[in-house]
Coordinates of C-alpha atoms and ligand atoms in Angstrom, one line a residue:
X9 CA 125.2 112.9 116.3
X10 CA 127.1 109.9 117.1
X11 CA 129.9 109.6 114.1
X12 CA 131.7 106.6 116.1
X13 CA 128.5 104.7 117.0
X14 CA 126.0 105.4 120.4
X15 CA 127.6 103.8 123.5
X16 CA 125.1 104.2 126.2
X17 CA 121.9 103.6 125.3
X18 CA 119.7 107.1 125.9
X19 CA 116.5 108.1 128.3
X20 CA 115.2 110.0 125.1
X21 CA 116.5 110.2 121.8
X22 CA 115.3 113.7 119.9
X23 CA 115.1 112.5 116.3
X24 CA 115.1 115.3 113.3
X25 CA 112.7 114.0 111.0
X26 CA 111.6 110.5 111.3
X27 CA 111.3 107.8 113.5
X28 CA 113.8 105.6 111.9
X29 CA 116.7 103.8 113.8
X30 CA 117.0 100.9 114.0
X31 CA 119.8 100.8 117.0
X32 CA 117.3 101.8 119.5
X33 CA 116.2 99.4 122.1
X34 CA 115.1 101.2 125.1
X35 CA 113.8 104.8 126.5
X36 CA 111.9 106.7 124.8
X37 CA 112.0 108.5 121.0
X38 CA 110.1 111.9 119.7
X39 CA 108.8 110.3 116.6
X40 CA 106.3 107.6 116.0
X41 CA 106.8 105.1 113.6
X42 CA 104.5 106.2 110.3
X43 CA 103.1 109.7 111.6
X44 CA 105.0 111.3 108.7
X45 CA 103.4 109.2 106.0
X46 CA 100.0 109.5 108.7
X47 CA 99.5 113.3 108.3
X48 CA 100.3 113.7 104.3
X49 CA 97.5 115.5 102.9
X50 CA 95.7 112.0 101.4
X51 CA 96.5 110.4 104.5
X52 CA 94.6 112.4 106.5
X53 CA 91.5 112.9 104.5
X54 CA 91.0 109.1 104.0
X55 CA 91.7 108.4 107.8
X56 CA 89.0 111.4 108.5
X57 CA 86.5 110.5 105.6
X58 CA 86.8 106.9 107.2
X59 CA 85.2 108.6 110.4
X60 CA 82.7 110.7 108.8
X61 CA 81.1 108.0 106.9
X62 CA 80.9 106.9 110.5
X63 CA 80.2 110.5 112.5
X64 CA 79.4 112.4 109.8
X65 CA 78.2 115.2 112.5
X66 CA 81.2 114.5 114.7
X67 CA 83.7 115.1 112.0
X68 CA 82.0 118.1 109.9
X69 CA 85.3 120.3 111.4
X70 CA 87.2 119.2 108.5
X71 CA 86.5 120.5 105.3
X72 CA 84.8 118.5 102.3
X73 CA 87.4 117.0 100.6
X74 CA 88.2 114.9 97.1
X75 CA 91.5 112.9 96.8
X76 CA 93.0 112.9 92.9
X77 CA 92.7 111.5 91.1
X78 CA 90.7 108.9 92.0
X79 CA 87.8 111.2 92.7
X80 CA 88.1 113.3 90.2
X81 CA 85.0 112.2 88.4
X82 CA 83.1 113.4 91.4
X83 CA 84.7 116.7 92.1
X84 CA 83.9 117.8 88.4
X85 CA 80.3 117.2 89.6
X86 CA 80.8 119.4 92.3
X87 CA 79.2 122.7 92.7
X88 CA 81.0 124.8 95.3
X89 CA 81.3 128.6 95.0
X90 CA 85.2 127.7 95.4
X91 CA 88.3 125.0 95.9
X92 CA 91.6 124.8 97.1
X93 CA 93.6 122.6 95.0
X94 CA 96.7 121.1 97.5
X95 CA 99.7 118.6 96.4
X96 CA 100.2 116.1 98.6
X97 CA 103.2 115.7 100.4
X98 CA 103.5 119.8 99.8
X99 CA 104.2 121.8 102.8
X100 CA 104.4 125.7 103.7
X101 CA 102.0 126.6 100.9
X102 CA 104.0 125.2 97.9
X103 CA 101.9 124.2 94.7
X104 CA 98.7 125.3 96.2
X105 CA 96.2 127.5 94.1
X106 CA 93.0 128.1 94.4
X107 CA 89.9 127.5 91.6
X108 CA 86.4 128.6 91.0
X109 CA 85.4 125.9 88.6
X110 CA 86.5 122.0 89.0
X111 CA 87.4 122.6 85.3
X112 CA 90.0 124.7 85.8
X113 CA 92.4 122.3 87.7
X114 CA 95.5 122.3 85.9
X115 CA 96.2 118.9 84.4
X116 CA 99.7 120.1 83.5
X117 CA 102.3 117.2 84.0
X118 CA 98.6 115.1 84.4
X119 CA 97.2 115.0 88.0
X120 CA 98.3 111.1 87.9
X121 CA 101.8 112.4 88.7
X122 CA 101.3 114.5 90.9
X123 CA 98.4 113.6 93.0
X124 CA 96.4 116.3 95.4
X125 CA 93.4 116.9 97.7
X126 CA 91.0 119.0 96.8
X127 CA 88.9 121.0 99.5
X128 CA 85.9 123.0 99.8
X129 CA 87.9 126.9 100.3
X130 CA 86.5 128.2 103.5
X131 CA 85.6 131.6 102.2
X132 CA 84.3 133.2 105.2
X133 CA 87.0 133.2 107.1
X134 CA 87.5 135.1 110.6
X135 CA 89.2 138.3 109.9
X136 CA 91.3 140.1 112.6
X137 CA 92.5 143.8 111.4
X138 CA 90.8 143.1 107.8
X139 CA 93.6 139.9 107.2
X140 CA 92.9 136.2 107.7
X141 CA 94.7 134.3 109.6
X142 CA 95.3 130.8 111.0
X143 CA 96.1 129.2 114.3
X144 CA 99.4 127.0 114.9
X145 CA 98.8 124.9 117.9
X146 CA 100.9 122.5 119.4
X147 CA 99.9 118.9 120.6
X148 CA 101.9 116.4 122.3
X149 CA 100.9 112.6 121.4
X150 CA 102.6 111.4 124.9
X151 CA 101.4 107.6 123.9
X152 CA 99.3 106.0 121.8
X153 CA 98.7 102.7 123.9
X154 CA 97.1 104.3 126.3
X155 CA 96.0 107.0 124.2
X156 CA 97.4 110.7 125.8
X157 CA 97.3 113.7 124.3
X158 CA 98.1 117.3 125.6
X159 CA 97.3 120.6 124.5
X160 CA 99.8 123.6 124.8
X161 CA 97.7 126.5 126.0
X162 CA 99.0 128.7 123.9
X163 CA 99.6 129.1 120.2
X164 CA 100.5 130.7 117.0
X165 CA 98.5 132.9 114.6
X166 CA 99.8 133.5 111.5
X167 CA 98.6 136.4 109.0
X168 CA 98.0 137.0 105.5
X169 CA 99.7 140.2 104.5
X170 CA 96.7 141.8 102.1
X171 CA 93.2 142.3 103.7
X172 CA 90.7 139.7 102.8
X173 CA 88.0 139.3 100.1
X174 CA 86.2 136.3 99.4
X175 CA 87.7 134.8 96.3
X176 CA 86.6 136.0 92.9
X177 CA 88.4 135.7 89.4
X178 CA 90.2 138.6 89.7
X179 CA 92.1 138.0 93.0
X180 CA 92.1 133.7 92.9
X181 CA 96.0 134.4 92.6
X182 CA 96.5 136.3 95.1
X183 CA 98.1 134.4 97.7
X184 CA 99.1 137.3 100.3
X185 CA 95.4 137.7 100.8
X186 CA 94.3 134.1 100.7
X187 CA 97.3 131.8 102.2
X188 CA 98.7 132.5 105.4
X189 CA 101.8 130.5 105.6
X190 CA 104.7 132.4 107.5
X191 CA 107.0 131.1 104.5
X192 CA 105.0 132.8 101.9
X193 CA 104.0 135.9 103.7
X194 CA 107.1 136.3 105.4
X195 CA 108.2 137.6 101.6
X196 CA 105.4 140.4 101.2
X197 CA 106.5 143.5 101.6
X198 CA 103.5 144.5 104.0
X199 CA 104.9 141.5 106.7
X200 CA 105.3 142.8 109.9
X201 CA 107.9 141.5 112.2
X202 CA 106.9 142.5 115.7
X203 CA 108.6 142.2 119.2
X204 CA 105.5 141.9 120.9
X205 CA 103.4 139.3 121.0
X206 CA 99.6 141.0 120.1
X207 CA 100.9 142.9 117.0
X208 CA 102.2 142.6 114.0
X209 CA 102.2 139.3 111.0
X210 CA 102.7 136.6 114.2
X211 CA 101.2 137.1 117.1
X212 CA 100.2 134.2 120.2
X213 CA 97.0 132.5 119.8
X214 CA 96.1 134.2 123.4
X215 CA 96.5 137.9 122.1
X216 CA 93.8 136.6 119.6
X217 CA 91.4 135.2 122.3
X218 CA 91.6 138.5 124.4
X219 CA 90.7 140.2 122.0
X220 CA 88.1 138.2 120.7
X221 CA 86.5 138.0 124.4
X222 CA 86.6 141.3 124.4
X223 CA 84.5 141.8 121.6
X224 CA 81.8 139.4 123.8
X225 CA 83.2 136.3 122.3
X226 CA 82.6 132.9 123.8
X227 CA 86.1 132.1 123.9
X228 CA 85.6 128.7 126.6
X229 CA 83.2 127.4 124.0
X230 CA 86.0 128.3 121.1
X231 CA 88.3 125.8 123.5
X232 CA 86.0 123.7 124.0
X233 CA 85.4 122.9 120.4
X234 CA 89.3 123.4 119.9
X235 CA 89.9 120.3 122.0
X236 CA 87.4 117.8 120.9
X237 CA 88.6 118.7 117.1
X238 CA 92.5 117.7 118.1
X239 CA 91.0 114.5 119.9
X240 CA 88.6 113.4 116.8
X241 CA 91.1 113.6 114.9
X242 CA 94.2 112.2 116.3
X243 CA 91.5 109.1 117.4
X244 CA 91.3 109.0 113.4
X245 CA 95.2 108.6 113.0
X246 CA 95.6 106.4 115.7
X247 CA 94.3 102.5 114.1
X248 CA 96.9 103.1 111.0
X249 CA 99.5 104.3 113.8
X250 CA 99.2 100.8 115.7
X251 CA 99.9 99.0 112.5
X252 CA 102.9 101.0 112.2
X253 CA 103.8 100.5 115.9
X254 CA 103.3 97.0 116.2
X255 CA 105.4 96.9 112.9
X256 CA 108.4 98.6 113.4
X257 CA 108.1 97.7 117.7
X258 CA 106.9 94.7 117.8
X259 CA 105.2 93.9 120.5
X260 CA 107.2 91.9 123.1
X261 CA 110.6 92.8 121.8
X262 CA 112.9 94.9 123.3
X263 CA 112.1 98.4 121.8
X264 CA 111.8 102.3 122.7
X265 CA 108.4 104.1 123.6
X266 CA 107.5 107.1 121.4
X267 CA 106.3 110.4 122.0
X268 CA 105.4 113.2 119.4
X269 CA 104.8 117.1 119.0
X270 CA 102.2 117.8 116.3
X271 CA 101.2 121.4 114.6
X272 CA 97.9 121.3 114.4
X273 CA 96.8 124.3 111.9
X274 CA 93.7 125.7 112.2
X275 CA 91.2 128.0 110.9
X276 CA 88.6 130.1 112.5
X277 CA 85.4 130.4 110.3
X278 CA 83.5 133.7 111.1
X279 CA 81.2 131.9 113.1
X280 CA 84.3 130.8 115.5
X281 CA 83.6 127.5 114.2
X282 CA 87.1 125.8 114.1
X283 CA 88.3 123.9 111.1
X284 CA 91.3 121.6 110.7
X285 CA 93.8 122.4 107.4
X286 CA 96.3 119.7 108.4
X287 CA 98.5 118.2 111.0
X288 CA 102.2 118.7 110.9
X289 CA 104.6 115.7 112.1
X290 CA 107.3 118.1 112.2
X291 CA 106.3 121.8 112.8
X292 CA 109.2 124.1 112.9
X293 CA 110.6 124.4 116.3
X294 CA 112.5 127.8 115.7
X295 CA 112.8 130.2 117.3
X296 CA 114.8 133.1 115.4
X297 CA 113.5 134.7 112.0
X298 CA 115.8 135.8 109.2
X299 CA 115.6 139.5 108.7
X300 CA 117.3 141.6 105.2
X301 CA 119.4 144.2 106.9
X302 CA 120.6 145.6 104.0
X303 CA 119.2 144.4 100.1
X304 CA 121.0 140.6 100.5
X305 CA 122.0 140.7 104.1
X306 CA 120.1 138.4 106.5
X307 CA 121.1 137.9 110.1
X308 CA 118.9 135.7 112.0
X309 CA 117.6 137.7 115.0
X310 CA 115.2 136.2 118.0
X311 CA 111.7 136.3 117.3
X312 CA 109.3 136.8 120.5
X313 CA 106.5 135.5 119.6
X314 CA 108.1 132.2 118.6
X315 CA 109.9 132.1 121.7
X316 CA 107.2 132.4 124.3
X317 CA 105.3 129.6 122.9
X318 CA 107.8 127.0 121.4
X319 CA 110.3 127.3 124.4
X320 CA 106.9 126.1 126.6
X321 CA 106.2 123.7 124.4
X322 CA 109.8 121.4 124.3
X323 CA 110.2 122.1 128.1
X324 CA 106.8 120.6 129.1
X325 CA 107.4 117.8 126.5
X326 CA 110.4 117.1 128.1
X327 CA 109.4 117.3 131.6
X328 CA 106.3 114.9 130.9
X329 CA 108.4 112.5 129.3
X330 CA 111.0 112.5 131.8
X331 CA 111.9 109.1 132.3
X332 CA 112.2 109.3 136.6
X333 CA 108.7 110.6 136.7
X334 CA 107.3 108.1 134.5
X335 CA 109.0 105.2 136.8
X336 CA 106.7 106.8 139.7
X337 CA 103.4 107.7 137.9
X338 CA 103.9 103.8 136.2
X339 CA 104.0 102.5 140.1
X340 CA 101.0 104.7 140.6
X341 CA 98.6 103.5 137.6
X342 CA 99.6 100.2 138.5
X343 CA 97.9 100.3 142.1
X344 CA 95.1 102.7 140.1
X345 CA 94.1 100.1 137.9
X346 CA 93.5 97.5 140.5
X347 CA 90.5 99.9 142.3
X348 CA 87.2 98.5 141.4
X349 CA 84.0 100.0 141.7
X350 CA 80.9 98.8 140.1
X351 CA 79.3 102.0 139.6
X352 CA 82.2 102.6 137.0
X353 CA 82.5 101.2 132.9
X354 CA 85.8 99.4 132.5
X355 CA 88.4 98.8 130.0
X356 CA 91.4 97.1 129.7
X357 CA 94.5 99.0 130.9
X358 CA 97.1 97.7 128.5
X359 CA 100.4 98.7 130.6
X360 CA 99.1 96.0 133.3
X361 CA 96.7 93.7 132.1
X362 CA 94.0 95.2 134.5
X363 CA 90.3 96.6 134.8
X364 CA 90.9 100.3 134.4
X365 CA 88.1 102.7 135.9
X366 CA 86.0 105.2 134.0
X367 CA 83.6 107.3 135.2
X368 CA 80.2 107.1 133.5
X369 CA 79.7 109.6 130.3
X370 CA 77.9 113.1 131.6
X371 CA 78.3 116.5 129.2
X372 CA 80.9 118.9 130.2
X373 CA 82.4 121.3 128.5
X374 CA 86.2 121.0 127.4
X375 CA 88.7 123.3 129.2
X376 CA 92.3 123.2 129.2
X377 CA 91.8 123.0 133.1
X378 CA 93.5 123.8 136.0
X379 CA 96.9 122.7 137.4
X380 CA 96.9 118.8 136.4
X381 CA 98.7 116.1 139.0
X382 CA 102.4 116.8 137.0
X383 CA 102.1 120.5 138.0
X384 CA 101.3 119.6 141.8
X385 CA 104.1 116.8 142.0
X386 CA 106.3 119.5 140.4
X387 CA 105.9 122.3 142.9
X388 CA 107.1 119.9 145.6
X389 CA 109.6 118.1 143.7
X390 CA 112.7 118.4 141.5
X391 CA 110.4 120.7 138.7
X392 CA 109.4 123.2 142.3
X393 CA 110.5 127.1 140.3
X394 CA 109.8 126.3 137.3
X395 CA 106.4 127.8 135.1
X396 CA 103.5 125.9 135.4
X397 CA 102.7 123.2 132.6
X398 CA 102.0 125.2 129.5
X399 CA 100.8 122.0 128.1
X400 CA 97.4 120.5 129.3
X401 CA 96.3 117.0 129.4
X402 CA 93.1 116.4 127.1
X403 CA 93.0 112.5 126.9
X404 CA 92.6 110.5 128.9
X405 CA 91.2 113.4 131.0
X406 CA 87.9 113.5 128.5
X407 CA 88.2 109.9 127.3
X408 CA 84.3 109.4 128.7
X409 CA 83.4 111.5 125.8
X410 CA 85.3 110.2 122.9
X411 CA 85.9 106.7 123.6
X412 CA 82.0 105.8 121.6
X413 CA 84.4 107.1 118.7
X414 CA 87.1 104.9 118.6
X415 CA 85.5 101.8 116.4
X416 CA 88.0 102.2 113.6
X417 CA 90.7 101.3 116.5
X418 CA 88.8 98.0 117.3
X419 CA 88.8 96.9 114.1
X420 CA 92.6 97.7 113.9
X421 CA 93.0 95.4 117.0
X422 CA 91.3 92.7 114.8
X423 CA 93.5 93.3 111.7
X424 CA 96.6 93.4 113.7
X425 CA 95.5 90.1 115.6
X426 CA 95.3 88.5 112.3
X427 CA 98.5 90.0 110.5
X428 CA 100.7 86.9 112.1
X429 CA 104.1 87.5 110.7
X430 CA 105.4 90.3 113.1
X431 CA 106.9 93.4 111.0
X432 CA 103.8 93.5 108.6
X433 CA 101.9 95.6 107.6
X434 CA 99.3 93.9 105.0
X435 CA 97.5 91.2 105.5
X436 CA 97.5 88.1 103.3
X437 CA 94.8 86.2 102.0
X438 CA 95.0 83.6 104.0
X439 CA 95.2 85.9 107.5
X440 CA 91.9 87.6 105.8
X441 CA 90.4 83.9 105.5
X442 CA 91.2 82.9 109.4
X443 CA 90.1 86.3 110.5
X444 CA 86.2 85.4 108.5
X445 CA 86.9 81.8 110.3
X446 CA 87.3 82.5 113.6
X447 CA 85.0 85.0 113.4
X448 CA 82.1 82.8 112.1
X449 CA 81.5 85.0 109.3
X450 CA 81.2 82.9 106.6
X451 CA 77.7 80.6 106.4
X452 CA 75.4 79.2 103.7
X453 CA 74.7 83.2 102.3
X454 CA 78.2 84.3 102.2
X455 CA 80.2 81.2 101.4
X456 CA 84.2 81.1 101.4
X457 CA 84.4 81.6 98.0
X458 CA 82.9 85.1 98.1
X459 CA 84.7 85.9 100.9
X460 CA 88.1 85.2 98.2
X461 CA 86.4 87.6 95.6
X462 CA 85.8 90.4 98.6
X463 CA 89.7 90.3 99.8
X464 CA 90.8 90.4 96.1
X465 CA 88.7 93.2 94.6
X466 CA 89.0 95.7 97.6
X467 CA 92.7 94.5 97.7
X468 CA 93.1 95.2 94.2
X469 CA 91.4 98.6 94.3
X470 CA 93.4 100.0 97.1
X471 CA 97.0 98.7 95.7
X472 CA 95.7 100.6 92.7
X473 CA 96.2 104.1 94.1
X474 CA 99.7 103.6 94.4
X475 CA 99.8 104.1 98.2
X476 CA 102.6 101.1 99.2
X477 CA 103.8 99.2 96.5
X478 CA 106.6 97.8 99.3
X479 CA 104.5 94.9 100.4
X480 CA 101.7 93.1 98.9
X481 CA 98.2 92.4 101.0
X482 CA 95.5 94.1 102.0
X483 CA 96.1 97.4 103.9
X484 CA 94.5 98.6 106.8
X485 CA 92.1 101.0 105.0
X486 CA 90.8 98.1 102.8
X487 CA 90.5 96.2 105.9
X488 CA 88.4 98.5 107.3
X489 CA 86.0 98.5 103.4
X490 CA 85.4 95.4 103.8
X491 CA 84.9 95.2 107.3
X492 CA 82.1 97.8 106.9
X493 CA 80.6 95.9 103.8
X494 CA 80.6 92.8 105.7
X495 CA 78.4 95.1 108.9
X496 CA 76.5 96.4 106.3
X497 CA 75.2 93.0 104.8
X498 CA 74.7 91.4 108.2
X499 CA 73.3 94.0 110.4
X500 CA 70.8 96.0 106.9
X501 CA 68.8 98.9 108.8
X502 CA 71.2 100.0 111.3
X503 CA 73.1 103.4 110.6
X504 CA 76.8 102.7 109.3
X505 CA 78.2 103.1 113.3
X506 CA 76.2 100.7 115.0
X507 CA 76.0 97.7 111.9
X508 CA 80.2 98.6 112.4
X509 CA 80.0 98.3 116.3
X510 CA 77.7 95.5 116.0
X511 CA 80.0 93.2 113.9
X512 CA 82.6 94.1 116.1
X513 CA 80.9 92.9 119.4
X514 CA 80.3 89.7 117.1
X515 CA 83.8 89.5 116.2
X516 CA 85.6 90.2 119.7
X517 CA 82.8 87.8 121.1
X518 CA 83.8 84.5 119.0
X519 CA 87.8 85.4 119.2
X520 CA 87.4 85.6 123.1
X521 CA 85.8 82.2 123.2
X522 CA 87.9 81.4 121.3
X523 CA 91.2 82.3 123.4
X524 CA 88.8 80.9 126.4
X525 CA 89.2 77.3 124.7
X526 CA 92.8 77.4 123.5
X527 CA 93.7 78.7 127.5
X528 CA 91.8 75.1 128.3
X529 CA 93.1 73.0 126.0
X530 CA 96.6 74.8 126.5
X531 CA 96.2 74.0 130.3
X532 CA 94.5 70.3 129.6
Ligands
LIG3 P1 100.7 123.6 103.5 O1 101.1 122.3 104.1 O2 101.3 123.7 102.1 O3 100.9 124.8 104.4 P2 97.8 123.9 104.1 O4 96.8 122.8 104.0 O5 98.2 124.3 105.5 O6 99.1 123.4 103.2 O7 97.3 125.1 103.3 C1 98.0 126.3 103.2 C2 97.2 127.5 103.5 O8 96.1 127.6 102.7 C3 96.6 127.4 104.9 O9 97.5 127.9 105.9 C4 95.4 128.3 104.8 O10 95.7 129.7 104.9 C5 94.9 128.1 103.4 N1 93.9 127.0 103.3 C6 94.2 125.7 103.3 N2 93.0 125.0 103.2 C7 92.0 125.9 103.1 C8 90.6 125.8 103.0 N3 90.0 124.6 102.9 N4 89.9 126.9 103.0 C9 90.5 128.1 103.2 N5 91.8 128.3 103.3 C10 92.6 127.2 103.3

């Protein structure tokens, strides 16, 4: 806190909430501009539905979901044997209930006011002791231009306090048995506060896995799929984050470089099949839990369990991020980046401007590997004594697998190309017009006028569910509608991903011929 006004600028700034400040012009800040809004309950099931109508078989770790109430007509179609009804913006459990019959949602205060998701309830659930739990883990979004994520090796699993039974009328309302937030359970009377880590209402997320690979489990195949779930779907937050970015940090402009730890909460289905619940931008970071002493005394007293795997988590964070080992690993990439070798796929390194090297695709399986290059410059350097990285570097590290996934991205690229006035977020009509121009879209079957009716209705539909009223235009998400719609008409018996990456070739094709003759004239 800085009551009298910052007067050295900082090497990181370790923000409570949110990202905003707008006195920051260097270094680097532990929020990303729009994450918050990003992982909202909505949010995130329109960002993932966006990539299962793409990768339907890709994305079938998140549970089938209906946004109110704009879908409402088709949940009450629905035939499910159960659903989770969730508010959105709620957090640790509040407002949640669960129903049996799409009937039954409670239209009190009418679901316009109050808007929600609405999933599929995983009923078979994996049970350890008789109780269901779910798994806190934590992820560190080092960068989202290049895209790097790590994965803290060890979590949290949090219990329900009454054993398990798949829902029925009688015990729909029982939310000791059916939620496990910490915040709700913490106030059963059966919650166990342990001091070590396997037992008790907390335990770590590796107690869990020994146990489980005791039992014969495949527990590298459970990590395996662990991974690629946390890269799907932060590559399905990422295109809205870069309109965000390039909002509030506009490229070119003097501005900080962000960093983010996310709470991933999962749950185990019996099959060990792991499902994402949500993403949190601000999972609790304590490590202490308030105990009664006496009926109305509470003293806060340290909580094991918490400690072993959040203290990990902010020291890796901040030894990644530190600013003296980014200056050398920048100098490194730099020279990396300039190493060509034709037996490689290549991409643009956006730090320099320069042919990065990828290795060709090949299956492997997803492991939260050995000692990475941070660890090895750390046991010589100034980090030599302390633990090894709890925290694990996923991406870029697997980016041969993933990358075929990131489409939605490229077609952010083209929205943000064509949003003009920095600090946007929407795109006019006109910006939606030059982007069908220089794209050669628009020809003898799909004239200029049709093109006006597409931006207008889709525009109009998506300002209709109230999302941003701040600014007026044509958000990313209805960028992306049309987009499909406009893959769909020109490219008719290809499935939805390749008409998508199809226009997108087309579209990157004309603008770079484009550049190609502006760079000549420029230079003529
Ligand atoms: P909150 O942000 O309020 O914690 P969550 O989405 O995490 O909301 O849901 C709260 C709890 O409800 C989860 O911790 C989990 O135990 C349970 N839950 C959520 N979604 C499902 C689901 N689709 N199937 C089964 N249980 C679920």
């Amino acid at each position: 806190q800085f009551p009298f006004g910052r007067r050295l600028p900082c090497d990181i700034y370790w923000h409570g909430v949110s990202f905003h400040d707008n006195d920051i012009f260097s270094g680097q800040v532990n929020k990303f501009p729009g994450m918050t809004e990003m992982v909202r309950k909505i949010t995130l099931s329109r960002a993932v539905r966006t990539m299962q109508d793409l990768f339907p078989l890709e994305y079938n770790f998140y549970p089938r979901s209906w946004i109110l109430p704009e879908e409402f007509p088709l949940f009450v179609d629905e035939y499910q044997p159960s659903f989770i009804v969730k508010p959105d913006g709620g957090c640790q459990g509040d407002g949640i209930y669960l129903i049996k019959d799409p009937s039954d949602i409670r239209l009190t205060g009418s679901i316009q006011s109050r808007p929600a998701v609405v999933q599929e309830y995983i009923s078979k659930p994996l049970l350890v002791d008789k109780l269901k739990f779910d798994i806190r883990l934590y992820v560190l979004l080092k960068s989202l231009e290049p895209l790097e994520i790590y994965i803290a090796k060890d979590g949290l699993s949090r219990f329900c306090t009454e054993p398990y039974q798949e829902p029925t009328l009688k015990n729909l309302h029982q939310v000791f048995m059916h939620l496990t937030n910490y915040s709700l359970n913490i106030h059963s009377g059966n919650f166990i506060h342990s001091d070590n880590v396997n037992t008790g209402s907390k335990r770590t997320f590796s107690s869990i896995l020994c146990r489980l690979s005791s039992r014969g489990a495949d527990v590298k195949k459970l990590w395996s799929d662990i991974i690629s779930l946390v890269i799907k779907t932060i590559i399905a937050l990422t295109p809205e984050l870069k309109v965000y970015y390039q909002s509030d940090i506009p490229a070119g402009k003097p501005g900080p470089t962000c960093f983010q730890i996310l709470g991933f909460d999962i749950l185990l289905m019996k099959n060990l099949k792991p499902m994402l619940l949500e993403v949190n931008a601000n999972p609790s970071m304590r490590i202490e839990h308030e105990q009664e002493l006496s009926p109305g005394v509470f003293e806060n007293v340290p909580s094991p369990v918490d400690e072993e795997v959040k203290v990990a988590v902010i020291r890796d964070t901040l030894r990644l991020v530190d600013p003296q080992k980014k200056k050398r690993k920048d100098v490194q990439q730099h020279k990396e980046c300039y190493k060509a070798n034709t037996r490689y796929n290549y991409f643009v390194c956006c730090r320099c401007q320069t042919l990065e090297n990828v290795p060709e695709g090949k299956e492997e399986a997803l492991e939260t590997g050995p000692a990475e290059e941070e660890e090895c410059e750390g046991s010589r350097g100034p980090e030599a004594g302390l633990p090894s990285l709890c925290l694990k570097q996923v991406f870029p590290k697997y980016a041969k697998q993933f990358n075929y996934l990131r489409l939605v991205d490229r077609v952010a690229a083209l929205f943000i190309r064509f949003l003009g006035v920095k600090g946007t977020t929407k795109l006019g009509p006109t910006g939606f017009r030059t982007f069908i121009r220089n794209c050669k879209l628009s020809n003898s079957n799909f004239s200029m006028a049709a093109v006006d009716i597409l931006y207008i209705d889709i525009t109009r539909r998506w300002n209709s569910m109230g999302i941003d009223h701040k600014e007026s235009g044509m958000c990313l998400q209805a960028f992306v509608e049309a987009f499909f719609c406009l893959a769909q008409k020109k490219y008719k018996s290809l499935p939805l991903h390749e008409q998508v990456a199809s226009l997108i070739d087309f579209c990157e094709y004309h603008l770079a011929a484009l550049d190609e003759k502006r760079l000549v004239c420029g230079r003529g």
